[in-house]
Coordinates of C-alpha atoms in Angstrom, one line a residue:
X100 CA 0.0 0.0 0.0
X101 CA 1.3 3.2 -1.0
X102 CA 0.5 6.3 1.7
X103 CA 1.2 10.0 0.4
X104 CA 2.4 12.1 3.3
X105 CA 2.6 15.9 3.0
X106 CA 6.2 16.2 3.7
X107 CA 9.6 18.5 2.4
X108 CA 11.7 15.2 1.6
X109 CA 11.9 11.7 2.1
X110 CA 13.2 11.6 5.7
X111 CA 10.5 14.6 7.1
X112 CA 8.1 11.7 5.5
X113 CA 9.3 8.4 7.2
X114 CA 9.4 10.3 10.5
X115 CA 6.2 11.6 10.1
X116 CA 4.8 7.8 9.1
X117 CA 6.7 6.7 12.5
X118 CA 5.0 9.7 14.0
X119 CA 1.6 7.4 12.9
X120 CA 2.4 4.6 14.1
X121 CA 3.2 5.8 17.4
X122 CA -0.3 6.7 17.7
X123 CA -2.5 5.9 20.3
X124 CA -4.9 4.2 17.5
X125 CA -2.3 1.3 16.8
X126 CA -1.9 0.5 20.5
X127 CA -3.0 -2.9 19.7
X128 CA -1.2 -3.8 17.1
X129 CA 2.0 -2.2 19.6
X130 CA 0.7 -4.7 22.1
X131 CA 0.6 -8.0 19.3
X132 CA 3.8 -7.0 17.5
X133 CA 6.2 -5.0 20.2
X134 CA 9.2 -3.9 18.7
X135 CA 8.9 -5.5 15.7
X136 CA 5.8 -3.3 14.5
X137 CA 7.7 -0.9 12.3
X138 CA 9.2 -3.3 10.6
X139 CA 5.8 -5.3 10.2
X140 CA 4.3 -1.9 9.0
X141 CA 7.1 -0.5 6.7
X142 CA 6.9 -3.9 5.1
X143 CA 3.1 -3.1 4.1
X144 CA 2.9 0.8 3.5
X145 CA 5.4 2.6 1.4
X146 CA 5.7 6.0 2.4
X147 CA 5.6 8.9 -0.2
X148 CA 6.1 11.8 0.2
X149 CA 4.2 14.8 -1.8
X150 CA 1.1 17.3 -1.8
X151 CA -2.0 16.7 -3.7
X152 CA -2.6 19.8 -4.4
X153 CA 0.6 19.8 -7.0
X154 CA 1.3 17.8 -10.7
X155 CA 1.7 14.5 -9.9
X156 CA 0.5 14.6 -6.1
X157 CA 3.5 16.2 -5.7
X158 CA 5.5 13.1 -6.0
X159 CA 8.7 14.7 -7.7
X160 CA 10.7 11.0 -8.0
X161 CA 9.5 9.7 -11.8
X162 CA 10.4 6.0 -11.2
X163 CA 8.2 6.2 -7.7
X164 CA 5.5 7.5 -10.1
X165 CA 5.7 5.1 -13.1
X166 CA 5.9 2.2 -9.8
X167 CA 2.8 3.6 -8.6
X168 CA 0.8 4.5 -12.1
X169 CA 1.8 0.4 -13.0
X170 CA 0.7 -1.0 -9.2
X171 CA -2.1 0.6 -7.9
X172 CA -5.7 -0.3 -8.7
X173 CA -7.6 1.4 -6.1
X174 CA -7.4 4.6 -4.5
X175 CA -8.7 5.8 -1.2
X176 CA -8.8 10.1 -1.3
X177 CA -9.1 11.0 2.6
X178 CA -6.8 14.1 1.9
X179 CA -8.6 17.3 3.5
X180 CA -8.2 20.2 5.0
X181 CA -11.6 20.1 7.3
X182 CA -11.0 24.0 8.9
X183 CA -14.4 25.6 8.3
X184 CA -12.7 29.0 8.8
X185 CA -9.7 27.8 6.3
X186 CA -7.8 30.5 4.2
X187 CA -9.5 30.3 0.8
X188 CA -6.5 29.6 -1.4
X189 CA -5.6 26.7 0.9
X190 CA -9.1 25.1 1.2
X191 CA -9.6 25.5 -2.6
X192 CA -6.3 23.8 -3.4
X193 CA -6.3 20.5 -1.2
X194 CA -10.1 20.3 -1.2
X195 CA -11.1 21.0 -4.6
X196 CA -8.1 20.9 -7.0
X197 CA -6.7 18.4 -4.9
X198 CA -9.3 16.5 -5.8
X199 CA -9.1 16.7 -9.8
X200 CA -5.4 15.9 -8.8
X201 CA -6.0 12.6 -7.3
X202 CA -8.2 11.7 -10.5
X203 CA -5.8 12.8 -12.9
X204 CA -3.6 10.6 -11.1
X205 CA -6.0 8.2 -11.2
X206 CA -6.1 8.1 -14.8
X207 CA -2.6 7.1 -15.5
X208 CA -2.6 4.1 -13.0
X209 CA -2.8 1.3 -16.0
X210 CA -4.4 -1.2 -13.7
X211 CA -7.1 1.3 -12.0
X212 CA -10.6 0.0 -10.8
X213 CA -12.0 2.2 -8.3
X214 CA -11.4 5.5 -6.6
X215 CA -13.0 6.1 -3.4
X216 CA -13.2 9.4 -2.6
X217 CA -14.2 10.8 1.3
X218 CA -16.4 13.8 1.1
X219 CA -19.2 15.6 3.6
X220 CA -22.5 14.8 3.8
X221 CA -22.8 18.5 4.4
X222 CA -22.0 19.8 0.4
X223 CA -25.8 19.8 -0.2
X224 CA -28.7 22.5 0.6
X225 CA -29.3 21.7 4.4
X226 CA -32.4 24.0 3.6
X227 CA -33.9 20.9 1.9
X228 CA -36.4 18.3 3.6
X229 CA -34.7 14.9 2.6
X230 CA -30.5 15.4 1.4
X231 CA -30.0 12.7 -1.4
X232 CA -27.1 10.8 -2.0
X233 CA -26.9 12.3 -5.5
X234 CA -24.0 13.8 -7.4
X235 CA -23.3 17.8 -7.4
X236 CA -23.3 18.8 -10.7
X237 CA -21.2 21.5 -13.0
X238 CA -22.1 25.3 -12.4
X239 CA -25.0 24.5 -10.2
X240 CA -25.1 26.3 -6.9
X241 CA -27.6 26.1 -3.9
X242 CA -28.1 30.1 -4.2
X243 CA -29.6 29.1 -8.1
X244 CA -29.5 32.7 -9.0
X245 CA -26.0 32.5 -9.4
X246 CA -23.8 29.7 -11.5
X247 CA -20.8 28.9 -10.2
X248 CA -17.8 28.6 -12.6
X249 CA -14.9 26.6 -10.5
X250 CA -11.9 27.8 -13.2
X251 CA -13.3 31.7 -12.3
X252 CA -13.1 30.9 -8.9
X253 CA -9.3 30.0 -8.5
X254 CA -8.8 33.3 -10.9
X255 CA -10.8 35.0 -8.1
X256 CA -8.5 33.7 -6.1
X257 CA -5.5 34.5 -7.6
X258 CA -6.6 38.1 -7.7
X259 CA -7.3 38.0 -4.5
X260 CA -4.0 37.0 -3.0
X261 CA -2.4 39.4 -5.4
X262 CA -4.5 42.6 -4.2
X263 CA -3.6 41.8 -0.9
X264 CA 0.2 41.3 -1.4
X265 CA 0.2 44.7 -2.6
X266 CA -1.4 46.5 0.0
X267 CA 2.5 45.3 2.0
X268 CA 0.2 43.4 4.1
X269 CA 1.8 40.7 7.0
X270 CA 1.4 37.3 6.8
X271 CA -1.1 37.3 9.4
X272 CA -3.5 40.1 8.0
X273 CA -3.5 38.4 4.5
X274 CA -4.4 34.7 6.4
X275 CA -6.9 36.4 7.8
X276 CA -8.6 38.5 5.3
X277 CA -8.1 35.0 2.6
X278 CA -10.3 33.2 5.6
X279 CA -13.0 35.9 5.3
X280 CA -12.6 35.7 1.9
X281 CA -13.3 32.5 1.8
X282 CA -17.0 32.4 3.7
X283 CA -18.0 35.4 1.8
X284 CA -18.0 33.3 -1.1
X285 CA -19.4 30.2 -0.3
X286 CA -22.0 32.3 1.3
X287 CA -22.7 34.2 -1.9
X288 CA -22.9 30.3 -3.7
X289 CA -25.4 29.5 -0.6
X290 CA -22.9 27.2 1.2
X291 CA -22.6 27.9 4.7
X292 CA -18.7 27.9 4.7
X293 CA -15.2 27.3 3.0
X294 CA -15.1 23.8 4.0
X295 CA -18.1 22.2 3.2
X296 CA -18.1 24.7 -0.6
X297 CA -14.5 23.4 -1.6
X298 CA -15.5 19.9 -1.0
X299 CA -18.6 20.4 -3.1
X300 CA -16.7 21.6 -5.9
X301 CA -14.6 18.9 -5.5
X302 CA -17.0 16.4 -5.7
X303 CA -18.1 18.4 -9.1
X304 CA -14.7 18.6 -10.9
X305 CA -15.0 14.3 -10.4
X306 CA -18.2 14.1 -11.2
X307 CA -17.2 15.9 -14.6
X308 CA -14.1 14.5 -15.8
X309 CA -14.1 10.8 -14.3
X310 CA -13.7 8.2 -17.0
X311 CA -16.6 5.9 -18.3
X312 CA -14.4 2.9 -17.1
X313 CA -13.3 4.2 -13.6
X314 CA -15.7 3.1 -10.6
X315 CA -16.1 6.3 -8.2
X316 CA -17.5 5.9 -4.9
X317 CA -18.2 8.7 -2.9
X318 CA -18.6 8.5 0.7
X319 CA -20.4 11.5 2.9
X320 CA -20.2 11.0 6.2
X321 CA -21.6 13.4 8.8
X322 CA -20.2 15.0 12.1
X323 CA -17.6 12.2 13.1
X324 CA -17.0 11.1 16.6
X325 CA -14.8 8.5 18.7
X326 CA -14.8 5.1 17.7
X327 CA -17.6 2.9 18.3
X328 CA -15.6 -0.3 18.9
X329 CA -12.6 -0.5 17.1
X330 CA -9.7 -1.0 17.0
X331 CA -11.0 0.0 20.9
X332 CA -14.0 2.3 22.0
X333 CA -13.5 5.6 22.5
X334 CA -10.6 6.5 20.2
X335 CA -10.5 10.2 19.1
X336 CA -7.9 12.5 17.3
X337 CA -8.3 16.4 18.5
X338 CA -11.3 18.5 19.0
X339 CA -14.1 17.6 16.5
X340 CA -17.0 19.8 15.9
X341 CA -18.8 20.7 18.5
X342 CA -16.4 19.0 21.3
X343 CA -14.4 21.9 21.8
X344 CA -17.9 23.9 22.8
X345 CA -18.8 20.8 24.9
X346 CA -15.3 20.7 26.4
X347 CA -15.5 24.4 27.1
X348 CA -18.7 23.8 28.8
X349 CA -17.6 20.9 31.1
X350 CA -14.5 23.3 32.3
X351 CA -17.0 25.9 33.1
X352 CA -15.9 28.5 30.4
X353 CA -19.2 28.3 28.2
X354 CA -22.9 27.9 29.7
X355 CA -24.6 29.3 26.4
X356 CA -24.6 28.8 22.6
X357 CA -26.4 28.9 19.7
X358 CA -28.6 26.3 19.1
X359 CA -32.1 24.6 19.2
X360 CA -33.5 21.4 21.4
X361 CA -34.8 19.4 18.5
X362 CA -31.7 20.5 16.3
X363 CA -31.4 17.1 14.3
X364 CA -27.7 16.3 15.3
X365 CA -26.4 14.0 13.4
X366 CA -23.1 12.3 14.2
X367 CA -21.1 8.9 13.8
X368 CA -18.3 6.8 15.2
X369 CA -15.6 7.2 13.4
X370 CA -15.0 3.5 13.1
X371 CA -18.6 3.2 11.1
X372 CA -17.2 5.5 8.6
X373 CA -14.2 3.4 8.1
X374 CA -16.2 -0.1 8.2
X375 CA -18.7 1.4 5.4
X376 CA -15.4 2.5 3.1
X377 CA -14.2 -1.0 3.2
X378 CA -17.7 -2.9 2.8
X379 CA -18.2 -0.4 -0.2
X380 CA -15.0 -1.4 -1.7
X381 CA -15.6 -5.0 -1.4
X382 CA -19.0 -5.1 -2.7
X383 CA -18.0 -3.0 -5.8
X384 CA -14.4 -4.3 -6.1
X385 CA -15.6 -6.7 -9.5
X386 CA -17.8 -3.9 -11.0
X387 CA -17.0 -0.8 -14.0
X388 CA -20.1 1.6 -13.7
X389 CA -20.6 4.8 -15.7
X390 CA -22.6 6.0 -12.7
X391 CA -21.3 7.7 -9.5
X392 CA -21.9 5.7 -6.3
X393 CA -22.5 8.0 -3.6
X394 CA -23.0 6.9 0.3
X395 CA -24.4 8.8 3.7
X396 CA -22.6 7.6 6.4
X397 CA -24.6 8.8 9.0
X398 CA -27.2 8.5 12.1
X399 CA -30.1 10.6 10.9
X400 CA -32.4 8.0 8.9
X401 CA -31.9 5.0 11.5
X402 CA -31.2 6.8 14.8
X403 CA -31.7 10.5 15.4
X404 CA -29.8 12.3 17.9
X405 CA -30.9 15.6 19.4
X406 CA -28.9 18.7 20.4
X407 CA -30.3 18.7 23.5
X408 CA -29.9 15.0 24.3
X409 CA -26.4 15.6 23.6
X410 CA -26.6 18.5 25.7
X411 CA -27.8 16.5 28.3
X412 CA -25.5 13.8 28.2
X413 CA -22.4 16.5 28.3
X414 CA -24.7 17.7 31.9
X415 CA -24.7 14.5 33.0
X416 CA -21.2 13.4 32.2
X417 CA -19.2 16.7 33.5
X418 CA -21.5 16.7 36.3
X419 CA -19.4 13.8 38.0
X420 CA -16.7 13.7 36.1
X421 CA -15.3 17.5 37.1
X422 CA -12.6 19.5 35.8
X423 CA -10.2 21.1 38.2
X424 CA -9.9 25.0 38.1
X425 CA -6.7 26.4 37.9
X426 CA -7.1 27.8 41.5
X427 CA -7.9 23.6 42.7
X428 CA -11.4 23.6 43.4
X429 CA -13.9 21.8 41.3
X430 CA -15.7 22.9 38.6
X431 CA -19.7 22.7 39.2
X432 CA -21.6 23.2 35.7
X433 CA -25.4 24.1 35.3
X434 CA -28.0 23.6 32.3
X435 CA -26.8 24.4 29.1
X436 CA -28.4 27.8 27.9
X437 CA -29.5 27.4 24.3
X438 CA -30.8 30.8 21.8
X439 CA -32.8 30.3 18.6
X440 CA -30.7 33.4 16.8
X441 CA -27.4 35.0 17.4
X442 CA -28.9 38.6 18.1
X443 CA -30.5 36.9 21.5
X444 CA -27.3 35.3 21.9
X445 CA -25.2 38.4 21.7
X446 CA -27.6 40.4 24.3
X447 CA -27.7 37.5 26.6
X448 CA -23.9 37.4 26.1
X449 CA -23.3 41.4 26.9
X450 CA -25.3 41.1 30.1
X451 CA -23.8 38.5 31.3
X452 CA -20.7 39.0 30.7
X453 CA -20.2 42.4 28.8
X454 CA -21.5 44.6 31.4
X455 CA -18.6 43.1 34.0
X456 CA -16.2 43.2 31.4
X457 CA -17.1 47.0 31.1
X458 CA -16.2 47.1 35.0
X459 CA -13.1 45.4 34.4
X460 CA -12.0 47.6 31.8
X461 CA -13.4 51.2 34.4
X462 CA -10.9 49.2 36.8
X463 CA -8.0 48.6 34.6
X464 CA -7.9 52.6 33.8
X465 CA -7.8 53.2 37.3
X466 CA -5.1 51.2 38.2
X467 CA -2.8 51.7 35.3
X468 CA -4.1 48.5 33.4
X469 CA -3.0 46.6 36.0
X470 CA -5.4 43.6 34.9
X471 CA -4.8 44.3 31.6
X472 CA -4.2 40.8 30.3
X473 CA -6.9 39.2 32.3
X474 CA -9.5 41.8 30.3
X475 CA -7.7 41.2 27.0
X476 CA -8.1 37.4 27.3
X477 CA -11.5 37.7 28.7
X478 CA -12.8 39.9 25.8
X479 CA -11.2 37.6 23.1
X480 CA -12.8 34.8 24.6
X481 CA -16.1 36.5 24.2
X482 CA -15.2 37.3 20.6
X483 CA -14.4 33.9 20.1
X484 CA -17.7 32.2 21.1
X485 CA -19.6 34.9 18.6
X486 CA -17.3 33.9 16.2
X487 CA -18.1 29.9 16.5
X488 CA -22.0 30.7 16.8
X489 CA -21.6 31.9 13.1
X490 CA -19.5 29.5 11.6
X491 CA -21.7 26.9 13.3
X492 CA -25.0 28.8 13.0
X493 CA -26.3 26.2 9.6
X494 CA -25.4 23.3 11.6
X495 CA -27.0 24.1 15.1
X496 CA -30.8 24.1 13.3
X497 CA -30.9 21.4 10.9
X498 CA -34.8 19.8 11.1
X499 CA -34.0 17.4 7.6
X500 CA -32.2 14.2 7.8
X501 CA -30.2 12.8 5.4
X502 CA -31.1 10.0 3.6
X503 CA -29.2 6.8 3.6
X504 CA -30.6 4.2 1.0
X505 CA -27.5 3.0 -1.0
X506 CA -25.9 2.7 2.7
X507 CA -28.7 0.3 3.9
X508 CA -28.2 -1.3 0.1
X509 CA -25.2 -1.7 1.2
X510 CA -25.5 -3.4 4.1
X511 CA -28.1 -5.5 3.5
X512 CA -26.1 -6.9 0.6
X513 CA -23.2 -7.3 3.5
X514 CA -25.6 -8.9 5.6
X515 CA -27.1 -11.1 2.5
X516 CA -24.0 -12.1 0.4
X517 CA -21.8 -12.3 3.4
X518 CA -19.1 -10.3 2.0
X519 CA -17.7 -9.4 5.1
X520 CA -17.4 -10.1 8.9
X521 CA -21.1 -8.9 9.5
X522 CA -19.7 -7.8 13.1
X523 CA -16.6 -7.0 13.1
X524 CA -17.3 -4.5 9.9
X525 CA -20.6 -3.7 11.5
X526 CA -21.6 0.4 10.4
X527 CA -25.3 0.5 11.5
X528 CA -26.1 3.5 13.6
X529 CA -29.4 1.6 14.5
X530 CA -27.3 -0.6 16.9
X531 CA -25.9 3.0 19.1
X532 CA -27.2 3.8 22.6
X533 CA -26.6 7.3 22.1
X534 CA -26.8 7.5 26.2
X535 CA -24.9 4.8 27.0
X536 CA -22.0 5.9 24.0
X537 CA -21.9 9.2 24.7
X538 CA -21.5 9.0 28.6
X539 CA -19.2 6.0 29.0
X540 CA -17.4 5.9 25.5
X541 CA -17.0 9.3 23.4
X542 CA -16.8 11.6 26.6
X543 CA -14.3 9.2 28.5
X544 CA -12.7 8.9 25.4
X545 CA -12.1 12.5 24.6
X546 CA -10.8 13.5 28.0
X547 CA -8.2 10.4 27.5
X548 CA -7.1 10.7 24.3
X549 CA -7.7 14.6 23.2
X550 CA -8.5 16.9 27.1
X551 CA -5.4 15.0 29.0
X552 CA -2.5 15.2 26.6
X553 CA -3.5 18.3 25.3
X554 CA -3.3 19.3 29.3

C-alpha cells in the first residue's frame, strides 16, 4: 500500500509515518507485535512523500511515479483540509483541486478500478427536507440565482491574493482577510462555509471528468466522533466539531450557545465510517459503472440524535466527572443555555458577561491597566464564542435528515451475500445507545485521548 504524506523530503516523510504509528490508535497492534511493529508496517505501507494539491501529487521522484501509475488499482482520497474558517486559497487547493489531482492521477494508473473518494455529507442544501445521495453537478449552486464557474473561482482567487500582497500586508493580516474571503464566497454560492463549498466543488470537478471505465465511490459521512468499537472504543484525534464547545462547557468557560433542542444532530463513530469504506470497496471491487456511487454515512435515517440529548449527556457526564480550576477547586456546571438566533445570543452574552467586562475595563484605567491581560483574554474569549455561533449557526438548526438508501443497500447486501465479517465490519447507527456511548465511550474517550494530553 502506498500512503502520500505531505512532507519537504523523504526523511520529514518516514518520521512523520513513525510519528503514525506511534499513535494511540495502533496501541493494539503495539501490544501483538512490540518492537517488531515498524518493521511489520514498513513492510506493508510505502511512504511517499508529496502534496496533492501539486502535478503528480506532488510526488517529484519519476520512477516512484511510473511504480505507482503500474501497481495501484484502487485509490482511497481522505486528503482534506476540514477548517471551516480555512484560508481560501488553501481550502480551494487541497479540497477541490486536490481532488481533480488525485483523478488525474488516477487516470494514468494502467491497472485502476475504483477511486473512493471521502467527502461531507454536508455539500448539499441543508435547507432541503430529505438530502439525497446524489451527485453535485457543473455550475450549479444552492443560491440558483448564481452559477458557479470553478476555473473563475481560482482566478478569483489569484486576484485576491495578489490585491492583498500589494497593499504590504503581514502574513497574518493576509491569512486572515483570505479566511473571510473565503466564507464570503461560499455564502454568496449558498454554502454555509469554506469547508463544506470546496468539498462540493470537489465532488463536481469528479463528477465531470471521471472516466466511463473508472468506478467512483463517494462516501459523505456526517459529524464524526470517537470510535464505536474498534480497534477499541473511544478512540479520538483532537477536538471535532462541536467538542471543543462541549469541552469548554464541562471546564466551566461556556454555559450558552447557539442552538435549538430538536436541532437534528447527526453524528457517527468514526469507526462506522471506516467499516462502510471498506464494505463499499468490497461489494464493488468486481464492478466498472458509468454511474457515480455515492453513500451517507450517518445516524439521521436510522437513529436521530438531538442537540439537546447531547446537551444532556455532556450535563450528566461533566456533572461527576469534574474539571479542576486552575485555583484547585472543582468545577460545578449548570444547564446548558440554548438561543434560537445570534442577536438573542449576543444580548444575553453582553449582560452577562459584557456589562462586568465594562467594569473590568473602568478598573484597569484606574489602576494603570494593571489587569490588563486578564480583560484582554476575557474579551477575546467572548469574541471567540460569537465567532463559533456563526461559523456553526447552519449546523445548530438542521430539522432534515439525510437520507441513507445505498448505505442500507449496502449493508443488507453485506448482511445477504456475506461479504464481510457482518460484526466486526458492523456500520449500523441503529445498533448506538446514544446514552450509553456518549457517557461511558465518546466523553471518556475525549478526556483520555484529546483533554489529557493536550493538558
Amino acid at each position: 500500500m502506498y500512503l502520500l504524506i505531505r512532507a519537504a523530503d523523504s526523511e520529514s516523510c518516514t518520521q512523520r509515518l513513525q510519528q503514525v504509528f506511534a499513535k494511540d490508535v495502533f496501541v493494539l497492534l503495539r501490544d501483538k507485535w512490540g518492537t517488531n511493529l515498524n518493521s511489520f508496517m514498513t513492510e506493508k505501507v510505502v511512504a511517499v512523500y508529496g502534496d496533492i494539491s501539486g502535478e503528480n501529487l506532488g510526488i517529484e521522484d519519476f520512477k516512484v511515479r511510473q511504480e505507482m501509475w503500474k501497481e495501484i488499482d484502487i485509490i482511497i482520497n481522505i486528503a482534506a483540509t476540514t477548517d471551516f474558517y480555512e484560508r481560501y486559497d488553501i481550502s480551494f487547493g487541497i479540497n477541490t483541486l486536490g481532488a481533480l489531482n488525485v483523478l488525474s492521477f488516477a487516470r494514468k494508473c494502467i491497472n485502476m478500478k475504483m477511486l473512493l473518494h471521502v467527502s461531507t455529507a454536508f455539500v448539499g442544501d441543508l435547507n432541503k427536507k430529505l438530502m439525497l445521495e446524489k451527485p453535485l453537478y457543473m455550475g450549479k449552486s444552492i443560491n440558483k440565482a448564481i452559477k458557479l464557474d470553478i476555473e473563475m473561482e481560482n482566478k478569483v482567487i489569484e486576484k485576491k491574493l495578489n490585491e492583498l500582497r500589494q497593499q504590504s500586508l503581514s502574513e497574518k493580516e493576509i491569512t486572515k482577510a483570505m479566511k473571510d474571503f473565503g466564507n464570503e464566497r461560499a455564502r454568496l454560492y449558498g454554502w454555509s462555509n469554506t469547508y463544506v463549498f470546496t468539498k462540493a466543488m470537489g465532488e463536481m470537478l469528479l463528477n465531470q471528468y471521471k472516466d466511463d471505465d473508472m468506478l467512483l465511490i463517494i462516501i459523505r459521512p456526517t459529524m464524526i466522533l470517537s470510535t464505536y468499537k474498534e480497534p477499541f472504543p473511544g478512540w479520538i484525534e483532537g477536538l471535532k466539531t462541536m467538542d471543543g464547545i462541549l469541552v469548554s462547557y464541562g471546564k466551566g468557560k461556556i454555559s450558552c450557545f447557539l442552538g435549538s433542542e430538536d436541532t437534528i444532530f447527526d453524528v457517527i463513530p468514526a469507526d462506522m465510517v471506516v467499516n462502510s469504506m471498506m464494505v463499499a470497496m468490497v461489494n464493488h471491487g468486481s464492478e466498472v459503472s458509468k454511474n457515480i456511487i455515492i453513500y451517507h454515512v450517518g445516524s439521521s435515517s436510522r437513529n436521530i440524535l438531538t442537540l439537546g440529548a447531547c446537551l444532556d449527556y455532556a450535563y450528566q457526564y461533566f456533572s461527576v466527572n469534574r474539571f479542576t480550576s486552575k485555583n484547585g477547586k472543582s468545577v460545578k456546571i449548570k444547564k446548558f443555555k440554548l438561543f434560537t438566533t445570534i442577536p438573542k445570543l449576543s444580548r444575553y452574552v453582553a449582560t452577562r458577561y459584557g456589562l462586568p467586562l465594562k467594569v473590568l475595563h473602568l478598573v484597569n484605567v484606574i489602576f494603570w491597566q494593571k489587569y490588563k491581560k486578564l480583560y484582554v483574554e476575557l474579551d477575546s474569549k467572548l469574541k471567540v464564542l460569537m465567532r463559533l455561533a456563526e461559523i456553526f449557526e447552519p449546523f445548530l438548526f438542521i430539522k432534515e435528515v439525510f437520507d441513507d438508501t445505498n448505505t442500507e443497500n449496502l449493508r443488507i447486501a453485506m448482511r445477504e451475500n456475506n461479504i464481510m465479517n457482518n460484526e466486526a465490519f458492523n456500520f449500523d447507527p441503529k445498533e448506538i445507545n446514544w446514552d450509553d456511548y456518549f457517557i461511558n465511550t465518546h466523553f471518556p474517550g475525549l478526556m483520555k485521548h484529546v483533554v489529557t494530553k493536550k493538558n
